[in-house]
């Protein structure tokens, strides 16, 4: 069995590994490149002919792990896409959203480049459309945690809870040849211990090989108490100066974690009543999937829900799906909290809110997630000025 790294090397995004021997070709993840410098690689043909691959194993539905699957299908992949049941529910939401953004961005770029008489570094056509994305859905096959699935005589796989986002998995691949049996564990993104909502990541007794993500390997994470303290200070300070709090939010997990923290702060009156907008159709849809998958939550969250203190339902919370609703947020007088996607300000409604808020001294732009090098979020965080938004 050979392994080839197809992305996420010397960079953050584009996670994808090819496992192959003479009988089988397996792709573990099929992620999109999201750093501005590398985005053009998304348009390159796959390093292996797509129709030669039998399986895609998906650790989780974040785009840097899943975003190129429709392109793989478009190029001829007809095998199975194995993922956990929760990932199977989330996958269509994420991929359709990605397809819509691709289409909008391509049109927008085309118009801008025409107006400015220049050419961009990659074609002004969407990587895939909604129709392309829909062709993936029949190939999805849910595999529950902790159940081995035999792919052929030599290879079996098992998904273990990674505690990173809802449905996330570390994937164990066991392969057997004349030299015996070996296992390799693909960690995917690894969750933090004692994080709200989800269980802790799985622990393994042994492994022959480990392919591990190391994005956060060099930092200490805040404890949930630290996060509550920081959040309540930011909110109270900004309310005092009459500004808005604008938070670029990843639609999956980070948005729901924020709701968890805000629900605690509101209920314990550590912040005053304030309207909190979750202005992202995708985050709203994902929150619905969260509500329907209580069995994946940790003990603490289950207890909150049983005692009618759901983190996804509390005074002041407004879920915004329509564009009209999003625009109406501008009309609100007084301080509000606006959570909108995308998480690294690479697209979505957050850009429109930023255009209005970024020069208001009284407002706060609050970063709550990793900002990859080359994204607009990272530029702002690094103090680049001026920046180009839209
Ligand atoms: Zn992830």
Coordinates of C-alpha atoms and ligand atoms in Angstrom, one line a residue:
X1 CA 0.0 0.0 0.0
X2 CA 1.4 3.4 -1.0
X3 CA 0.4 6.8 0.2
X4 CA 0.6 10.1 -1.7
X5 CA -0.1 13.5 -0.3
X6 CA -2.3 15.5 -2.7
X7 CA -2.7 18.7 -0.6
X8 CA -2.4 20.3 2.8
X9 CA 1.4 20.1 2.7
X10 CA 3.3 23.3 3.4
X11 CA -0.2 24.9 3.6
X12 CA -3.4 24.7 5.6
X13 CA -6.0 23.6 3.1
X14 CA -6.7 21.0 0.4
X15 CA -6.5 17.9 2.6
X16 CA -6.4 14.8 0.4
X17 CA -4.4 11.6 0.5
X18 CA -4.3 8.8 -2.0
X19 CA -3.9 5.2 -0.7
X20 CA -3.3 2.7 -3.4
X21 CA -2.1 -0.8 -4.2
X22 CA -2.6 -2.8 -7.4
X23 CA -6.2 -3.7 -6.5
X24 CA -7.7 -0.5 -4.9
X25 CA -7.4 3.2 -4.9
X26 CA -8.8 5.1 -2.0
X27 CA -9.0 8.9 -1.5
X28 CA -9.0 10.0 2.1
X29 CA -10.6 13.5 2.0
X30 CA -10.9 15.6 -1.1
X31 CA -10.4 19.1 0.1
X32 CA -10.6 22.5 -1.6
X33 CA -7.6 24.8 -1.7
X34 CA -8.6 28.0 0.0
X35 CA -5.5 30.2 0.4
X36 CA -5.5 32.9 -2.2
X37 CA -2.1 31.8 -3.5
X38 CA -3.2 28.3 -4.0
X39 CA -6.8 28.7 -5.2
X40 CA -5.8 28.2 -8.8
X41 CA -4.8 24.6 -8.0
X42 CA -8.5 23.8 -7.6
X43 CA -8.8 24.0 -11.4
X44 CA -5.9 21.6 -12.1
X45 CA -6.9 18.1 -13.2
X46 CA -6.7 15.5 -10.4
X47 CA -3.3 13.9 -10.1
X48 CA -5.1 10.5 -10.5
X49 CA -7.8 9.8 -13.1
X50 CA -11.0 10.2 -11.1
X51 CA -12.7 7.1 -12.6
X52 CA -9.8 4.9 -11.2
X53 CA -10.7 5.7 -7.6
X54 CA -13.1 3.3 -5.9
X55 CA -13.7 5.0 -2.6
X56 CA -13.6 8.4 -1.0
X57 CA -13.4 8.3 2.8
X58 CA -14.5 11.6 4.3
X59 CA -13.2 12.7 7.8
X60 CA -15.6 15.6 8.0
X61 CA -17.5 18.0 5.9
X62 CA -15.4 21.1 6.2
X63 CA -14.6 22.4 2.8
X64 CA -10.8 22.1 3.1
X65 CA -11.5 18.3 3.4
X66 CA -14.6 17.8 1.3
X67 CA -14.9 20.8 -1.2
X68 CA -13.5 19.1 -4.3
X69 CA -15.7 16.0 -4.2
X70 CA -18.2 17.3 -6.8
X71 CA -15.3 18.1 -9.1
X72 CA -14.1 14.5 -8.6
X73 CA -17.5 13.2 -9.5
X74 CA -17.7 15.6 -12.5
X75 CA -14.4 14.2 -13.7
X76 CA -15.7 10.6 -13.6
X77 CA -15.7 9.2 -10.1
X78 CA -18.5 6.7 -9.6
X79 CA -17.4 4.9 -6.5
X80 CA -18.7 5.3 -2.9
X81 CA -18.3 8.2 -0.6
X82 CA -18.1 6.8 2.9
X83 CA -18.9 9.2 5.8
X84 CA -20.6 9.2 9.2
X85 CA -24.5 9.5 9.4
X86 CA -24.3 13.1 10.7
X87 CA -21.8 14.0 8.0
X88 CA -24.2 12.6 5.5
X89 CA -26.9 15.0 6.7
X90 CA -24.5 17.9 6.6
X91 CA -22.8 17.2 3.4
X92 CA -25.6 18.4 1.0
X93 CA -26.0 21.6 3.0
X94 CA -22.3 22.4 2.7
X95 CA -21.7 21.3 -0.8
X96 CA -24.8 23.0 -2.3
X97 CA -23.8 26.2 -0.5
X98 CA -20.3 25.9 -1.9
X99 CA -21.7 25.4 -5.4
X100 CA -23.9 28.5 -5.1
X101 CA -20.9 30.5 -3.9
X102 CA -18.7 29.2 -6.7
X103 CA -21.4 30.2 -9.3
X104 CA -21.9 33.7 -7.8
X105 CA -18.2 34.4 -7.3
X106 CA -17.4 33.3 -10.9
X107 CA -20.0 35.7 -12.3
X108 CA -18.9 38.5 -10.0
X109 CA -15.3 38.0 -10.9
X110 CA -16.1 37.9 -14.6
X111 CA -18.0 41.2 -14.5
X112 CA -15.2 42.9 -12.4
X113 CA -12.4 41.6 -14.6
X114 CA -14.3 42.7 -17.8
X115 CA -14.8 46.2 -16.3
X116 CA -11.2 46.5 -15.2
X117 CA -9.9 44.9 -18.4
X118 CA -7.8 42.3 -16.7
X119 CA -7.6 38.6 -16.3
X120 CA -7.6 36.7 -13.0
X121 CA -5.2 33.8 -12.1
X122 CA -7.8 31.1 -12.7
X123 CA -10.8 30.7 -15.0
X124 CA -13.9 32.7 -14.2
X125 CA -16.1 29.6 -14.3
X126 CA -17.5 27.8 -11.2
X127 CA -15.6 24.7 -10.2
X128 CA -18.9 23.0 -10.0
X129 CA -22.6 24.0 -10.2
X130 CA -25.6 23.0 -8.0
X131 CA -26.4 20.3 -10.7
X132 CA -22.8 18.9 -10.4
X133 CA -23.0 18.9 -6.6
X134 CA -26.3 17.0 -6.6
X135 CA -24.7 14.1 -8.6
X136 CA -22.6 13.3 -5.5
X137 CA -25.6 12.6 -3.2
X138 CA -26.5 9.1 -4.6
X139 CA -22.8 8.0 -3.9
X140 CA -22.9 8.9 -0.2
X141 CA -22.9 5.9 2.2
X142 CA -23.2 6.4 6.0
X143 CA -20.9 4.4 8.2
X144 CA -21.6 4.6 11.9
X145 CA -18.8 5.2 14.4
X146 CA -16.9 2.1 15.7
X147 CA -18.0 -0.3 12.9
X148 CA -15.5 -1.9 10.6
X149 CA -16.5 -2.0 6.9
X150 CA -14.6 -4.3 4.6
X151 CA -13.7 -2.6 1.3
X152 CA -12.1 -5.6 -0.3
X153 CA -10.2 -8.8 0.9
X154 CA -7.3 -6.7 1.9
X155 CA -8.7 -3.4 3.2
X156 CA -11.2 -2.5 6.0
X157 CA -12.0 0.9 7.5
X158 CA -13.5 2.2 10.7
X159 CA -14.7 5.7 11.7
X160 CA -13.9 7.0 15.2
X161 CA -15.3 10.1 16.8
X162 CA -12.8 13.0 16.3
X163 CA -14.7 15.5 18.5
X164 CA -14.0 18.3 16.0
X165 CA -17.4 19.1 14.4
X166 CA -20.7 17.2 14.4
X167 CA -20.1 13.9 12.6
X168 CA -16.3 14.3 12.4
X169 CA -14.2 11.2 12.3
X170 CA -10.7 9.9 12.6
X171 CA -10.5 7.1 10.0
X172 CA -8.6 3.9 10.6
X173 CA -7.6 2.0 7.6
X174 CA -6.4 -1.6 8.1
X175 CA -4.7 -3.4 5.3
X176 CA -3.5 -6.9 5.0
X177 CA -0.9 -8.4 2.7
X178 CA 1.6 -11.2 2.7
X179 CA 3.6 -9.4 5.4
X180 CA 0.6 -9.3 7.7
X181 CA -1.8 -6.6 8.9
X182 CA -1.1 -2.9 9.4
X183 CA -3.2 0.0 10.4
X184 CA -3.0 3.7 9.5
X185 CA -5.0 6.3 11.3
X186 CA -6.0 9.5 9.5
X187 CA -6.7 12.0 12.3
X188 CA -8.5 14.5 10.2
X189 CA -9.0 17.7 12.3
X190 CA -8.8 16.8 15.9
X191 CA -11.3 18.3 18.4
X192 CA -10.4 19.8 21.7
X193 CA -11.0 18.2 25.1
X194 CA -13.9 19.5 27.1
X195 CA -15.2 21.6 24.3
X196 CA -18.9 22.5 24.4
X197 CA -21.5 20.3 22.6
X198 CA -19.3 17.4 21.4
X199 CA -17.6 14.4 22.9
X200 CA -13.9 14.3 23.4
X201 CA -11.8 12.9 20.5
X202 CA -11.2 9.2 20.4
X203 CA -8.0 7.7 21.9
X204 CA -6.2 4.8 20.3
X205 CA -4.2 2.0 21.8
X206 CA -1.9 1.5 18.9
X207 CA -1.1 2.5 15.3
X208 CA 1.5 1.5 12.7
X209 CA 1.1 4.9 11.0
X210 CA -0.6 8.1 11.9
X211 CA -1.3 10.9 9.4
X212 CA -2.1 13.8 11.7
X213 CA -3.3 17.4 11.1
X214 CA -1.3 19.9 13.0
X215 CA -3.0 23.2 12.3
X216 CA -3.4 24.1 16.0
X217 CA -0.4 22.1 17.1
X218 CA 1.5 25.1 18.3
X219 CA -1.1 26.8 20.5
X220 CA -2.9 26.5 23.8
X221 CA -6.6 26.6 23.5
X222 CA -8.8 28.7 25.8
X223 CA -10.9 26.9 28.3
X224 CA -14.7 27.4 28.1
X225 CA -14.5 29.7 31.1
X226 CA -11.8 31.9 29.5
X227 CA -14.1 32.1 26.4
X228 CA -17.1 33.2 28.5
X229 CA -15.0 35.8 30.2
X230 CA -13.6 37.2 26.9
X231 CA -16.9 37.1 25.1
X232 CA -18.8 38.9 27.9
X233 CA -16.1 41.6 28.1
X234 CA -16.1 42.2 24.4
X235 CA -19.9 42.4 24.3
X236 CA -20.3 44.6 27.3
X237 CA -17.5 47.0 26.1
X238 CA -19.0 47.3 22.7
X239 CA -22.5 47.9 24.0
X240 CA -21.1 50.7 26.1
X241 CA -19.5 52.4 23.1
X242 CA -22.7 51.9 21.1
X243 CA -21.2 49.7 18.4
X244 CA -22.0 46.4 16.8
X245 CA -20.1 43.2 17.3
X246 CA -19.4 41.5 14.0
X247 CA -18.2 37.9 14.0
X248 CA -17.1 36.1 10.9
X249 CA -18.4 32.6 11.7
X250 CA -17.9 29.2 10.3
X251 CA -21.4 27.8 9.7
X252 CA -20.6 24.5 11.2
X253 CA -19.7 24.0 14.8
X254 CA -18.2 27.4 15.5
X255 CA -21.6 29.1 15.0
X256 CA -23.3 26.5 17.3
X257 CA -20.5 26.8 19.9
X258 CA -21.0 30.6 19.9
X259 CA -24.7 30.1 20.4
X260 CA -23.8 27.8 23.3
X261 CA -21.6 30.5 25.0
X262 CA -24.1 33.3 24.3
X263 CA -27.0 31.3 25.7
X264 CA -25.1 30.8 28.9
X265 CA -24.1 34.5 29.1
X266 CA -27.6 35.6 28.4
X267 CA -29.2 33.2 30.8
X268 CA -26.8 34.1 33.6
X269 CA -27.2 37.8 32.8
X270 CA -23.5 38.4 32.3
X271 CA -24.5 40.3 29.2
X272 CA -27.7 42.4 28.9
X273 CA -30.5 41.5 26.5
X274 CA -29.1 42.0 23.0
X275 CA -30.3 40.9 19.6
X276 CA -28.0 38.2 18.3
X277 CA -28.3 37.6 14.6
X278 CA -27.1 34.3 13.1
X279 CA -27.1 35.7 9.5
X280 CA -26.3 32.7 7.5
X281 CA -28.8 30.4 5.8
X282 CA -26.2 27.6 6.0
X283 CA -25.5 28.1 9.7
X284 CA -29.2 28.2 10.3
X285 CA -29.7 24.9 8.4
X286 CA -26.8 23.3 10.2
X287 CA -28.2 24.4 13.6
X288 CA -31.4 22.5 12.6
X289 CA -29.3 19.4 12.0
X290 CA -27.6 19.9 15.4
X291 CA -31.1 20.0 17.1
X292 CA -32.0 16.7 15.4
X293 CA -28.8 14.9 16.4
X294 CA -28.8 15.3 20.2
X295 CA -27.4 11.8 20.5
X296 CA -24.0 13.1 19.4
X297 CA -23.8 15.7 22.2
X298 CA -21.8 15.4 25.3
X299 CA -23.4 14.8 28.7
X300 CA -23.4 18.5 29.7
X301 CA -25.2 19.6 26.6
X302 CA -27.8 16.8 26.8
X303 CA -28.5 17.9 30.4
X304 CA -29.0 21.6 29.3
X305 CA -31.5 20.5 26.6
X306 CA -33.4 18.2 29.0
X307 CA -33.8 21.1 31.5
X308 CA -35.2 23.4 28.7
X309 CA -32.0 25.5 28.5
X310 CA -31.2 24.6 24.9
X311 CA -28.1 26.4 23.5
X312 CA -30.0 26.8 20.3
X313 CA -33.1 28.6 21.6
X314 CA -32.7 31.6 23.9
X315 CA -34.0 35.2 24.3
X316 CA -32.6 37.6 21.7
X317 CA -31.5 35.0 19.2
X318 CA -32.7 35.7 15.6
X319 CA -32.0 33.2 12.8
X320 CA -31.8 35.0 9.5
X321 CA -32.1 33.1 6.2
X322 CA -33.4 35.5 3.5
X323 CA -31.4 38.3 1.9
X324 CA -34.1 40.8 2.8
X325 CA -33.8 39.7 6.5
X326 CA -30.0 40.2 6.2
X327 CA -30.4 43.7 4.8
X328 CA -32.9 44.6 7.5
X329 CA -30.2 44.1 10.1
X330 CA -28.8 47.5 9.0
X331 CA -32.0 49.2 10.2
X332 CA -31.7 48.1 13.8
X333 CA -30.8 50.9 16.2
X334 CA -28.6 50.2 19.1
X335 CA -26.0 47.5 19.5
X336 CA -26.4 44.0 18.0
X337 CA -24.3 40.9 17.6
X338 CA -24.0 39.8 14.0
X339 CA -22.6 36.4 13.2
X340 CA -22.2 35.8 9.5
X341 CA -20.2 33.6 7.1
X342 CA -17.8 32.9 5.9
X343 CA -15.4 32.2 8.7
X344 CA -12.3 33.5 7.1
X345 CA -14.2 36.3 5.2
X346 CA -13.5 34.6 1.9
X347 CA -17.1 35.2 0.8
X348 CA -20.7 35.4 2.0
X349 CA -22.7 38.0 3.9
X350 CA -20.0 38.9 6.4
X351 CA -18.3 41.0 3.6
X352 CA -21.4 43.2 3.3
X353 CA -21.6 43.7 7.0
X354 CA -17.9 44.5 7.1
X355 CA -18.1 47.1 4.4
X356 CA -20.4 49.0 6.7
X357 CA -18.8 48.3 10.1
X358 CA -15.0 48.1 9.5
X359 CA -14.5 51.9 9.7
X360 CA -16.8 52.4 12.7
X361 CA -14.5 52.9 15.7
X362 CA -17.3 52.0 18.1
X363 CA -17.8 48.5 16.5
X364 CA -15.9 45.4 17.1
X365 CA -14.8 42.8 14.6
X366 CA -14.3 39.7 16.6
X367 CA -12.3 36.7 15.3
X368 CA -13.2 33.4 16.8
X369 CA -11.6 31.0 14.3
X370 CA -8.4 30.3 12.5
X371 CA -7.6 32.7 9.7
X372 CA -5.5 31.0 7.1
X373 CA -2.6 32.8 5.4
X374 CA -3.8 34.5 2.2
X375 CA -7.5 35.0 3.3
X376 CA -9.0 38.4 3.8
X377 CA -9.6 37.6 7.5
X378 CA -5.9 37.0 8.0
X379 CA -5.0 40.3 6.2
X380 CA -7.3 42.2 8.5
X381 CA -6.0 40.4 11.6
X382 CA -2.4 41.1 10.5
X383 CA -3.3 44.8 10.2
X384 CA -3.0 45.2 6.5
X385 CA -4.6 48.5 5.5
X386 CA -6.4 49.3 3.3
X387 CA -7.9 45.9 2.4
X388 CA -10.1 45.1 -0.6
X389 CA -13.6 43.9 0.4
X390 CA -15.9 43.0 -2.5
Ligands
LIG1 ZN1 -12.2 20.9 10.0

